[in-house]
Short mmCIF file of N, CA and C in Angstrom, two decimals:
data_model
loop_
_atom_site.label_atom_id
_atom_site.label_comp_id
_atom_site.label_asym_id
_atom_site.label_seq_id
_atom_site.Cartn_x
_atom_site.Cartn_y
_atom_site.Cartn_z
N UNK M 17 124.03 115.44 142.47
CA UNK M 17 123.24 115.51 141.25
C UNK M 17 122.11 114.50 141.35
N UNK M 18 120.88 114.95 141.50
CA UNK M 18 119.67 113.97 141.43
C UNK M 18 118.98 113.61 140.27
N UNK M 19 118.44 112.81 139.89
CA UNK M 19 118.18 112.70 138.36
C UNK M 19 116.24 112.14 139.07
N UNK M 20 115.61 112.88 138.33
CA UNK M 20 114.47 112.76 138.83
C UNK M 20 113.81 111.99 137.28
N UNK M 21 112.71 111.01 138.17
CA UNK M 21 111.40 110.63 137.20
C UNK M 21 111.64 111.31 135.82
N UNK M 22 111.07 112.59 135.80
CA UNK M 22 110.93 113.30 134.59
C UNK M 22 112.06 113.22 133.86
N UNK M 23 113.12 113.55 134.04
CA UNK M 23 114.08 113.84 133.20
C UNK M 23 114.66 112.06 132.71
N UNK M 24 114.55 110.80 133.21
CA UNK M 24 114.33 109.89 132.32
C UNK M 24 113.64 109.68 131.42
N UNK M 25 112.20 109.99 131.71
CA UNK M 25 111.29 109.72 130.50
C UNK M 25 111.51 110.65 129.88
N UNK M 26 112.38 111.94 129.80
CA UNK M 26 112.49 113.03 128.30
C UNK M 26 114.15 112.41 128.14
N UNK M 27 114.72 111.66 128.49
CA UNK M 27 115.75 110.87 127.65
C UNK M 27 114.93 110.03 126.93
N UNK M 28 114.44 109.03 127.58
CA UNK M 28 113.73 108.05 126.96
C UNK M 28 113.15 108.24 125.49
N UNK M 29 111.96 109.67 125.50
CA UNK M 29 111.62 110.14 124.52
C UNK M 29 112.30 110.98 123.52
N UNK M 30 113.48 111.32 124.32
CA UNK M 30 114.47 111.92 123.15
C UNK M 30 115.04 110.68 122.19
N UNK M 31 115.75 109.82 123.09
CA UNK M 31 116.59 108.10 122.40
C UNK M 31 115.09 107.55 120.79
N UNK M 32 113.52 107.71 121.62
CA UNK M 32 112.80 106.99 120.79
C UNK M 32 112.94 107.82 119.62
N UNK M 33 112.73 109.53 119.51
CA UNK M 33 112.38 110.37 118.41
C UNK M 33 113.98 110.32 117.79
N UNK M 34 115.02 110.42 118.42
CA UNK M 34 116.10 109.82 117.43
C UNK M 34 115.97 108.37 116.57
N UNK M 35 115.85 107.42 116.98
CA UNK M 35 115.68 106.23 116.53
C UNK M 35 114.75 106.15 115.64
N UNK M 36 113.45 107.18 115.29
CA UNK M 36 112.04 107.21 114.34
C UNK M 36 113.26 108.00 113.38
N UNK M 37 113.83 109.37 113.83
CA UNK M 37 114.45 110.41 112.68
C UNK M 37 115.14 109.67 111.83
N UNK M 38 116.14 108.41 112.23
CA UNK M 38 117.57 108.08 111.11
C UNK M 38 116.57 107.19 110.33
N UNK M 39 115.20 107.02 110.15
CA UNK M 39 114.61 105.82 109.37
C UNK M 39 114.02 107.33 107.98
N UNK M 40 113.82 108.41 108.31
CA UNK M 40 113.52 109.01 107.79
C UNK M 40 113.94 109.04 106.11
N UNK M 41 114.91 108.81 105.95
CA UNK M 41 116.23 108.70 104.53
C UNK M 41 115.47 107.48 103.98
N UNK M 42 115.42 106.60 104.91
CA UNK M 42 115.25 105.35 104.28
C UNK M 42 113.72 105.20 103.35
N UNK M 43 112.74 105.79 103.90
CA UNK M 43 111.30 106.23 103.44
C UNK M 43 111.53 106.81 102.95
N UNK M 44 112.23 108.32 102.24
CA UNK M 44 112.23 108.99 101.44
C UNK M 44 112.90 108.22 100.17
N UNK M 45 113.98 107.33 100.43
CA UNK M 45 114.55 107.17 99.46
C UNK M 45 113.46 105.83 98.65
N UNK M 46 112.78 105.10 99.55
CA UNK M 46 111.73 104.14 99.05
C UNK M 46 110.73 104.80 98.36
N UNK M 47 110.18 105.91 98.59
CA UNK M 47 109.14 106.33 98.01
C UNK M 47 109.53 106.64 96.35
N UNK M 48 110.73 107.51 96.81
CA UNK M 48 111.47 107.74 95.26
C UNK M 48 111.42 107.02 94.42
N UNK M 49 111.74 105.41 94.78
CA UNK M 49 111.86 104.25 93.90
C UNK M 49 110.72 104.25 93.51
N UNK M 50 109.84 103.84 94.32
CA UNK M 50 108.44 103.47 93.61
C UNK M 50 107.52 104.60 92.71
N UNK M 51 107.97 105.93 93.00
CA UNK M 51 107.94 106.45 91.86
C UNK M 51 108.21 106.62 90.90
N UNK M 52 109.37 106.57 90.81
CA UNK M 52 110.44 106.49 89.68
C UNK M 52 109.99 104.88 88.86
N UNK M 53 109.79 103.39 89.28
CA UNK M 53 109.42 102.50 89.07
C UNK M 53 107.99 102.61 88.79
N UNK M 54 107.35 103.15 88.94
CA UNK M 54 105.72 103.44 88.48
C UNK M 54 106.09 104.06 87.37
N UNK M 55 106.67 105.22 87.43
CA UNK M 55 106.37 106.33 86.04
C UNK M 55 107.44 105.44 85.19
N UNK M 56 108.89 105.24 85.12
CA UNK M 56 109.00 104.46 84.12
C UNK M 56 108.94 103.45 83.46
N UNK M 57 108.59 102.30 84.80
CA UNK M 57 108.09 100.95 84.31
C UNK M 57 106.73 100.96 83.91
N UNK M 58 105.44 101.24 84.11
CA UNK M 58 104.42 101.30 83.53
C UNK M 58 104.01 102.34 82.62
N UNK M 59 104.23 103.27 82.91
CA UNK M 59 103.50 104.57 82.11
C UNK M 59 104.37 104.78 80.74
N UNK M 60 105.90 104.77 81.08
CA UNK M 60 106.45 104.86 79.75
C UNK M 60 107.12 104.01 78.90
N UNK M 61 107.35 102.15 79.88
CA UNK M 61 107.76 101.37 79.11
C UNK M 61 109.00 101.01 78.69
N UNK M 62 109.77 102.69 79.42
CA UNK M 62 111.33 102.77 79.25
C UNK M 62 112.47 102.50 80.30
N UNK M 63 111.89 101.69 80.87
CA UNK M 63 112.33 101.46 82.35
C UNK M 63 114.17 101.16 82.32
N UNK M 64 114.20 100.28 81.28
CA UNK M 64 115.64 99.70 80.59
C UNK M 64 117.13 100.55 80.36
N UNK M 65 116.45 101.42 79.97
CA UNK M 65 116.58 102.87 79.21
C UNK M 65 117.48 103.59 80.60
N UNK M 66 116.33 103.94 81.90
CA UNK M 66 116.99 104.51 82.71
C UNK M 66 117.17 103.79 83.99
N UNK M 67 117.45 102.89 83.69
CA UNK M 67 117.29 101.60 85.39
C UNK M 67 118.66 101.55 85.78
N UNK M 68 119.81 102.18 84.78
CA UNK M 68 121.30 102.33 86.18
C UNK M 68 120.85 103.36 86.41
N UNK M 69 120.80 104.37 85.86
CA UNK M 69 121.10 105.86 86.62
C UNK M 69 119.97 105.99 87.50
N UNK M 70 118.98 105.80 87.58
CA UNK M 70 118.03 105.31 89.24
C UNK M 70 118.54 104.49 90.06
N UNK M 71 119.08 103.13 89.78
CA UNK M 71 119.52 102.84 90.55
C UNK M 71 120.70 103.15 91.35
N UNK M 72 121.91 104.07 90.69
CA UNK M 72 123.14 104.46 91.18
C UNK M 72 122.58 105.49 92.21
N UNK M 73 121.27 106.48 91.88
CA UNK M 73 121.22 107.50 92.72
C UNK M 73 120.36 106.79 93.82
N UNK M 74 119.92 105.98 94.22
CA UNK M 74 119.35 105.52 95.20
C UNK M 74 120.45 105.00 95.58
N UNK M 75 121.36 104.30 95.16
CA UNK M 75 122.63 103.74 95.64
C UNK M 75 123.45 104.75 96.76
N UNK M 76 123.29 105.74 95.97
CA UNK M 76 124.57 107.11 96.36
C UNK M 76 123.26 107.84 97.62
N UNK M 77 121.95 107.30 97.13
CA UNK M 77 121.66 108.75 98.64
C UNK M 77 121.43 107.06 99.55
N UNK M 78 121.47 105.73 99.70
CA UNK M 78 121.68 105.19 101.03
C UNK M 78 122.98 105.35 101.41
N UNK M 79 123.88 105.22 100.66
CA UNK M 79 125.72 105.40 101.18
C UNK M 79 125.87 106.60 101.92
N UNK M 80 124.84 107.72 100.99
CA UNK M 80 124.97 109.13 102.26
C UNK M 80 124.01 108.42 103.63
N UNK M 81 123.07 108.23 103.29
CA UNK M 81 122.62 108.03 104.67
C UNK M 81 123.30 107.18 105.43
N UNK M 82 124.07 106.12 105.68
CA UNK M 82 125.03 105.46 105.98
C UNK M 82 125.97 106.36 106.51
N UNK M 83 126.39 107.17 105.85
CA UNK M 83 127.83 108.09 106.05
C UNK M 83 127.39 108.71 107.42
N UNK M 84 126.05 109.54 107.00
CA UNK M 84 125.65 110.19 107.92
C UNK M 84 125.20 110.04 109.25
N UNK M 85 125.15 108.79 109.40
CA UNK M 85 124.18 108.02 110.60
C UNK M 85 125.72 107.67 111.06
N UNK M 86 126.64 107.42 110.49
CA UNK M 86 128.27 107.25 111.44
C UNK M 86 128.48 108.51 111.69
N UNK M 87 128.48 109.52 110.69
CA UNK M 87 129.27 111.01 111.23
C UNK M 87 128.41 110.97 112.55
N UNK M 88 126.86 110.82 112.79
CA UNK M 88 126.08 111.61 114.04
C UNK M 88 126.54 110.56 115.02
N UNK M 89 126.97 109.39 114.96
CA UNK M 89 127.10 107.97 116.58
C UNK M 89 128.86 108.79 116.84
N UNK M 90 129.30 109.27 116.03
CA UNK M 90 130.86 109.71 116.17
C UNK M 90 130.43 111.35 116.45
N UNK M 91 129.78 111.63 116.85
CA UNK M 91 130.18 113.15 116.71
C UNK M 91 128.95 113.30 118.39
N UNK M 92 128.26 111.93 118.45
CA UNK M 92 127.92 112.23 120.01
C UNK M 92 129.33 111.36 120.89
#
């Protein structure tokens, strides 16, 4: 079995585009906040009002992403 040039650098570039994908959750779930923190902390003032239940669901989608980033290191 010979393992040539090429086929390291398309591991290589496979390992990097995995390592960019599992950050993906993490940016989605940031953006959320700061939306959610824009529209109810400035615009409506009611931030108080709904600041657990934003925070539990940002809570609950990093724990999934967590979950999920073990199911995929266990399932290679």
């Amino acid at each position: 079995m010979s393992i040539t040039l090429d086929t390291i650098k398309l591991k290589e570039e496979n390992n990097t585009i995995y390592k960019m994908k599992k950050w993906y959750i993490f940016y989605i779930t940031l953006i959320i906040s700061l939306l959610s923190n824009a529209y109810f902390g400035i615009y409506n003032g009611m931030w108080i009002m709904y600041a657990e239940a934003i925070n539990m669901f940002g809570i609950s989608i990093l724990c999934l992403a967590i979950a999920y980033e073990l199911y995929s290191k266990k399932k290679k």
